[in-house]
PDB file of N, CA and C in Angstrom:
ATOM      1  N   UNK A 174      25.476  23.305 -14.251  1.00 63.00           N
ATOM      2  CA  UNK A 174      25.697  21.879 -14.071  1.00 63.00           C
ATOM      3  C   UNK A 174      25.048  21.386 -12.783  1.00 63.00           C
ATOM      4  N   UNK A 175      25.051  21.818 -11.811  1.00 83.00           N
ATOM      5  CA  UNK A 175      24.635  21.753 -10.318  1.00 83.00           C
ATOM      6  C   UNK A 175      23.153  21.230 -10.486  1.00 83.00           C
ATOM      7  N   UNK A 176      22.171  22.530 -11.241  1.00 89.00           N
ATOM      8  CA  UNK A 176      20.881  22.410 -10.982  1.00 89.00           C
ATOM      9  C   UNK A 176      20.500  21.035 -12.478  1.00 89.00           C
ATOM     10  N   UNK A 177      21.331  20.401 -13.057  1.00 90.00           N
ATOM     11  CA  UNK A 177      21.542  19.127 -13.968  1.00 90.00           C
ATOM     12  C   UNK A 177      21.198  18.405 -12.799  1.00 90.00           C
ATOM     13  N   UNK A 178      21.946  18.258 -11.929  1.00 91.00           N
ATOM     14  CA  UNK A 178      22.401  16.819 -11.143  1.00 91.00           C
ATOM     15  C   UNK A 178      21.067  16.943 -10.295  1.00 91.00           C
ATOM     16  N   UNK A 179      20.644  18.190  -9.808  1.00 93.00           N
ATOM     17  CA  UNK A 179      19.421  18.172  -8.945  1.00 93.00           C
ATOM     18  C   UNK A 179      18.305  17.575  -9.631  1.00 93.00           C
ATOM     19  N   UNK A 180      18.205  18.117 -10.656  1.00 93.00           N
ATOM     20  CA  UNK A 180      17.104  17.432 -11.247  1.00 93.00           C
ATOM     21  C   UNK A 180      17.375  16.292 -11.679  1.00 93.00           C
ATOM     22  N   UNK A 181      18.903  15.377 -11.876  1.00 92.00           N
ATOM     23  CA  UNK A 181      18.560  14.040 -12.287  1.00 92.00           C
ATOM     24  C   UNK A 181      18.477  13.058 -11.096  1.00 92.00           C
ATOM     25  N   UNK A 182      19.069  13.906  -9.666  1.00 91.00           N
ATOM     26  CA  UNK A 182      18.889  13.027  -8.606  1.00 91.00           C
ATOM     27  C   UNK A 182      17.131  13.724  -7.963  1.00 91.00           C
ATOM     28  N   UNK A 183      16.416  14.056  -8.226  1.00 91.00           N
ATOM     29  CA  UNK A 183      15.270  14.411  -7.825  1.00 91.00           C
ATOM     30  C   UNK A 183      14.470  13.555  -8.612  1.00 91.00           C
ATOM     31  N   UNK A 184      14.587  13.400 -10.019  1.00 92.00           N
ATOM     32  CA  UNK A 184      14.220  11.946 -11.050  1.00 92.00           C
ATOM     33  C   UNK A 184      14.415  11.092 -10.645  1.00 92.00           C
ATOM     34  N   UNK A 185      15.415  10.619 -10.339  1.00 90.00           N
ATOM     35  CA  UNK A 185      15.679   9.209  -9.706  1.00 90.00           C
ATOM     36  C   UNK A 185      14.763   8.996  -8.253  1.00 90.00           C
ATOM     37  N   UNK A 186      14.887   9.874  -7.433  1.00 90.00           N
ATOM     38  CA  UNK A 186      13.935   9.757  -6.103  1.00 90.00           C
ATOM     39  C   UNK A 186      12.561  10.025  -6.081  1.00 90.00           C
ATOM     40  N   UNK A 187      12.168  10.256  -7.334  1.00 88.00           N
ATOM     41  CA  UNK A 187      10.571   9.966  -7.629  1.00 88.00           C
ATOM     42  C   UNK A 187      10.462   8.941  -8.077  1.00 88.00           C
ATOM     43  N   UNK A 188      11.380   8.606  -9.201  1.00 89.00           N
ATOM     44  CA  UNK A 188      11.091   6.591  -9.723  1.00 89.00           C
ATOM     45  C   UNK A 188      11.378   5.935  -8.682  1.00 89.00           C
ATOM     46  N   UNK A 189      12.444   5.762  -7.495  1.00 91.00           N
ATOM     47  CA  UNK A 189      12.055   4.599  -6.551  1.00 91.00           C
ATOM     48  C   UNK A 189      11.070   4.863  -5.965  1.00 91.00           C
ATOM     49  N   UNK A 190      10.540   5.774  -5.600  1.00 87.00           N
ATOM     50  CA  UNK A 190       9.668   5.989  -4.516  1.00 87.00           C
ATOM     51  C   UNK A 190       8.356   5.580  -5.251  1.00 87.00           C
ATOM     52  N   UNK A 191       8.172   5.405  -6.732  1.00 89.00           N
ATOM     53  CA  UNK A 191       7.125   4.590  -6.959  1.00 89.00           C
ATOM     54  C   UNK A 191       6.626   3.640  -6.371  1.00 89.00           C
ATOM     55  N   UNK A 192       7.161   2.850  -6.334  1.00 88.00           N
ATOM     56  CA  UNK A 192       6.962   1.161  -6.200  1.00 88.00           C
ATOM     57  C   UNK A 192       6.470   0.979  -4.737  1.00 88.00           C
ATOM     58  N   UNK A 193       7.523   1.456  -4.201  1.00 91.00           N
ATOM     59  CA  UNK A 193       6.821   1.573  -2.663  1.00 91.00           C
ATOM     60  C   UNK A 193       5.766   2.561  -2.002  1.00 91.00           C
ATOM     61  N   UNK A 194       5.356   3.364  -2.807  1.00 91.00           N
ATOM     62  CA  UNK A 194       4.608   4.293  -2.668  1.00 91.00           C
ATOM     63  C   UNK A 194       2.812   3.228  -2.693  1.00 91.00           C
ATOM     64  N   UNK A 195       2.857   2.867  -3.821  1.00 93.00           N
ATOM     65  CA  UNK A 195       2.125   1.750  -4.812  1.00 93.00           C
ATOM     66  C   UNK A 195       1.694   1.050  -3.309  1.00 93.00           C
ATOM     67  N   UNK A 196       2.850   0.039  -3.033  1.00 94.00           N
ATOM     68  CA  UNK A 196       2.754  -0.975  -1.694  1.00 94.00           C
ATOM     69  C   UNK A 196       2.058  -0.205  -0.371  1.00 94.00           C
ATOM     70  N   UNK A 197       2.491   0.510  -0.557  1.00 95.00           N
ATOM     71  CA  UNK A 197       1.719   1.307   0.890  1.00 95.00           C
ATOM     72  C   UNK A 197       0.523   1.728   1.060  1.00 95.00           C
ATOM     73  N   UNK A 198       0.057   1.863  -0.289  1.00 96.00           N
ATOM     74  CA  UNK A 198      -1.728   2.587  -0.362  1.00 96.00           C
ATOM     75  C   UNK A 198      -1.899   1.355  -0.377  1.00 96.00           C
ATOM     76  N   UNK A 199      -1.951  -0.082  -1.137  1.00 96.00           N
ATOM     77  CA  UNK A 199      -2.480  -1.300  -0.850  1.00 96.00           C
ATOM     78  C   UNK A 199      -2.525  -1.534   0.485  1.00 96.00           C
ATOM     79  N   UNK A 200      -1.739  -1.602   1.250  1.00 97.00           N
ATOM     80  CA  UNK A 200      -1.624  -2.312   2.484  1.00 97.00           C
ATOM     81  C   UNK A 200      -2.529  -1.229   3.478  1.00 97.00           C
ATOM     82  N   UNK A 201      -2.424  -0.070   3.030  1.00 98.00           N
ATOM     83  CA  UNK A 201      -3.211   1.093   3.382  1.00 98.00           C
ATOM     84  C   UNK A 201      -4.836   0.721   3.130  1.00 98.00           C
ATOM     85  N   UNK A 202      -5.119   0.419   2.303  1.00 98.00           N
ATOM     86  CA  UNK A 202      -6.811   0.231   1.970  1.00 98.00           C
ATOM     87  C   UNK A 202      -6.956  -1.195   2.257  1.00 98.00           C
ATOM     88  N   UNK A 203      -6.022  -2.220   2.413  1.00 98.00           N
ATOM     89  CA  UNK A 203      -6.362  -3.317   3.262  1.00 98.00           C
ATOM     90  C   UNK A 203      -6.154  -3.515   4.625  1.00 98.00           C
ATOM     91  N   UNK A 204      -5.884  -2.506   5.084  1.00 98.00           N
ATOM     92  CA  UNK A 204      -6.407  -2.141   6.733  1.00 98.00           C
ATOM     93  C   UNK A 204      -7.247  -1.464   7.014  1.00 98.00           C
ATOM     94  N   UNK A 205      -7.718  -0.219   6.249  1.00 98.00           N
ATOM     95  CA  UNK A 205      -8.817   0.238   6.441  1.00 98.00           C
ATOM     96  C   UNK A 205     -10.077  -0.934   6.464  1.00 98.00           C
ATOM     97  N   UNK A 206     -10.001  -1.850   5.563  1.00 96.00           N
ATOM     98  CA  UNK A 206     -11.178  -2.771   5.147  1.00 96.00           C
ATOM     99  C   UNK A 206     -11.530  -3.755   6.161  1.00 96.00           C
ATOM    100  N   UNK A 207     -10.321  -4.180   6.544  1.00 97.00           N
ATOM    101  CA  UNK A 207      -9.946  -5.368   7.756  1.00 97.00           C
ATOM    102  C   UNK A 207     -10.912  -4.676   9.486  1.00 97.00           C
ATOM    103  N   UNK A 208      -9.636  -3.511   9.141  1.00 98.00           N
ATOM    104  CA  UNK A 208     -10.615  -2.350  10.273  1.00 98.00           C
ATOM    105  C   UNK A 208     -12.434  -1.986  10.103  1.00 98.00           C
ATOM    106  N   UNK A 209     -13.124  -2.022   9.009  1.00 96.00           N
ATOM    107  CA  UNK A 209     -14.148  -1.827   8.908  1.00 96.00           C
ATOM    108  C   UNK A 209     -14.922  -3.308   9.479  1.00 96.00           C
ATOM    109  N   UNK A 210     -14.300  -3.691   8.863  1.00 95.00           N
ATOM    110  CA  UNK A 210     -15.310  -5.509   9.182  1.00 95.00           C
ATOM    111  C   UNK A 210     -14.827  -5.927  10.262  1.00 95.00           C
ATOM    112  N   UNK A 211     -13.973  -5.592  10.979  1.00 96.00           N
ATOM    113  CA  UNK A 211     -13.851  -6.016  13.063  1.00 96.00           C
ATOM    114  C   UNK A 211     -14.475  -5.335  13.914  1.00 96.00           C
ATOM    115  N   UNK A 212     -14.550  -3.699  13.019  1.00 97.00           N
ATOM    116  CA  UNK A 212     -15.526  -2.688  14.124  1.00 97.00           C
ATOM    117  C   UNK A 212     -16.870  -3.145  14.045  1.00 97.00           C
ATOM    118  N   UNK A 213     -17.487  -3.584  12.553  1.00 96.00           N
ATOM    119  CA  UNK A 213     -18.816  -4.039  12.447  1.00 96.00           C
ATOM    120  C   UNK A 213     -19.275  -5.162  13.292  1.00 96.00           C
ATOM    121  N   UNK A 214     -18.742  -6.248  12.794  1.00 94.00           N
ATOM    122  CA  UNK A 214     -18.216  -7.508  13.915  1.00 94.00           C
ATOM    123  C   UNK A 214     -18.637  -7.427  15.734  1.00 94.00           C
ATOM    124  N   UNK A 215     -17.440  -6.637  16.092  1.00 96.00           N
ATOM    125  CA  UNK A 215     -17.853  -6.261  17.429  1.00 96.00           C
ATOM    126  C   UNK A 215     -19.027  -5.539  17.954  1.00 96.00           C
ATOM    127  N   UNK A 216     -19.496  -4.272  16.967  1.00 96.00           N
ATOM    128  CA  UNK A 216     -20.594  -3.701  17.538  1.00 96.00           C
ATOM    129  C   UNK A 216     -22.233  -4.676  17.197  1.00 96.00           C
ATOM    130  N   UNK A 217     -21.535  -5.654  16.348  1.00 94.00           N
ATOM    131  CA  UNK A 217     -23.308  -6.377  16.361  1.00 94.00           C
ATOM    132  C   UNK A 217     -23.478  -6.088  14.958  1.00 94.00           C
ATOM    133  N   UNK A 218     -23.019  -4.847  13.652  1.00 95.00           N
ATOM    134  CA  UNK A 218     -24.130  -4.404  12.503  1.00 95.00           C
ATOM    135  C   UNK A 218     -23.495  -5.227  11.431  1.00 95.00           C
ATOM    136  N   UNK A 219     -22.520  -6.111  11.512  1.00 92.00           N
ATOM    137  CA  UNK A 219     -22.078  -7.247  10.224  1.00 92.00           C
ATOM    138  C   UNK A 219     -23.108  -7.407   9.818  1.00 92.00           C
ATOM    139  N   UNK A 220     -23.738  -7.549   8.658  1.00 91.00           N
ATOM    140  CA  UNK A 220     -24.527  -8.054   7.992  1.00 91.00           C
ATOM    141  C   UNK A 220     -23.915  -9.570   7.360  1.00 91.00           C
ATOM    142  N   UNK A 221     -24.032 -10.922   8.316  1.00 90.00           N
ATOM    143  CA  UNK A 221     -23.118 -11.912   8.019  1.00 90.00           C
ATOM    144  C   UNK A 221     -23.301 -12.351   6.550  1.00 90.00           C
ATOM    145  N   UNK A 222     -24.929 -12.499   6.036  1.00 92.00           N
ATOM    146  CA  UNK A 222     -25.391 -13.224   4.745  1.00 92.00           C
ATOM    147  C   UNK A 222     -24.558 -12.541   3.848  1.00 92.00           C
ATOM    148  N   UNK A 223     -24.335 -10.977   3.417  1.00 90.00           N
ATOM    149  CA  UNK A 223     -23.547 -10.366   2.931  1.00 90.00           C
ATOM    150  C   UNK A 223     -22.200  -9.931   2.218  1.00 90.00           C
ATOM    151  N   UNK A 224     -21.796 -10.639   3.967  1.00 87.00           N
ATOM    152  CA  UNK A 224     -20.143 -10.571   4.128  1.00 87.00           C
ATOM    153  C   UNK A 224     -20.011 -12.179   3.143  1.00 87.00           C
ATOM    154  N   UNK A 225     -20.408 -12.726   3.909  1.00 90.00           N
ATOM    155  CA  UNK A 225     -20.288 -14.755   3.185  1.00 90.00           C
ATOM    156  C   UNK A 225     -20.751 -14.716   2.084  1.00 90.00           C
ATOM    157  N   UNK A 226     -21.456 -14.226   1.235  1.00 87.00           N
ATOM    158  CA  UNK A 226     -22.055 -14.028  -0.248  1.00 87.00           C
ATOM    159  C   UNK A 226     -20.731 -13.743  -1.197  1.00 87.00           C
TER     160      UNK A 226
END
């Protein structure tokens, strides 16, 4: 019965951890991106026509 409950509370803590899992790689690859185009920005290599296209 024990190793029941482990595995239905180990189920359950993989389905929430979806959702927010999900939210975090987004917000994750929209800082990386943000971060790419301020480092470019500052060092001079923006390609502006590019970016504004």
């Amino acid at each position: 019965m024990s190793s029941e409950l482990c595995m239905i509370g180990y189920s359950l803590v993989l389905a929430m951890n979806y959702l927010p899992g999900m939210a975090v790689i987004t917000l994750n690859v929209i800082g990386d991106a943000a971060t790419n185009v301020i480092v470019s920005f500052k060092e001079k290599v923006l390609n502006k026509d590019v970016y504004y296209k």
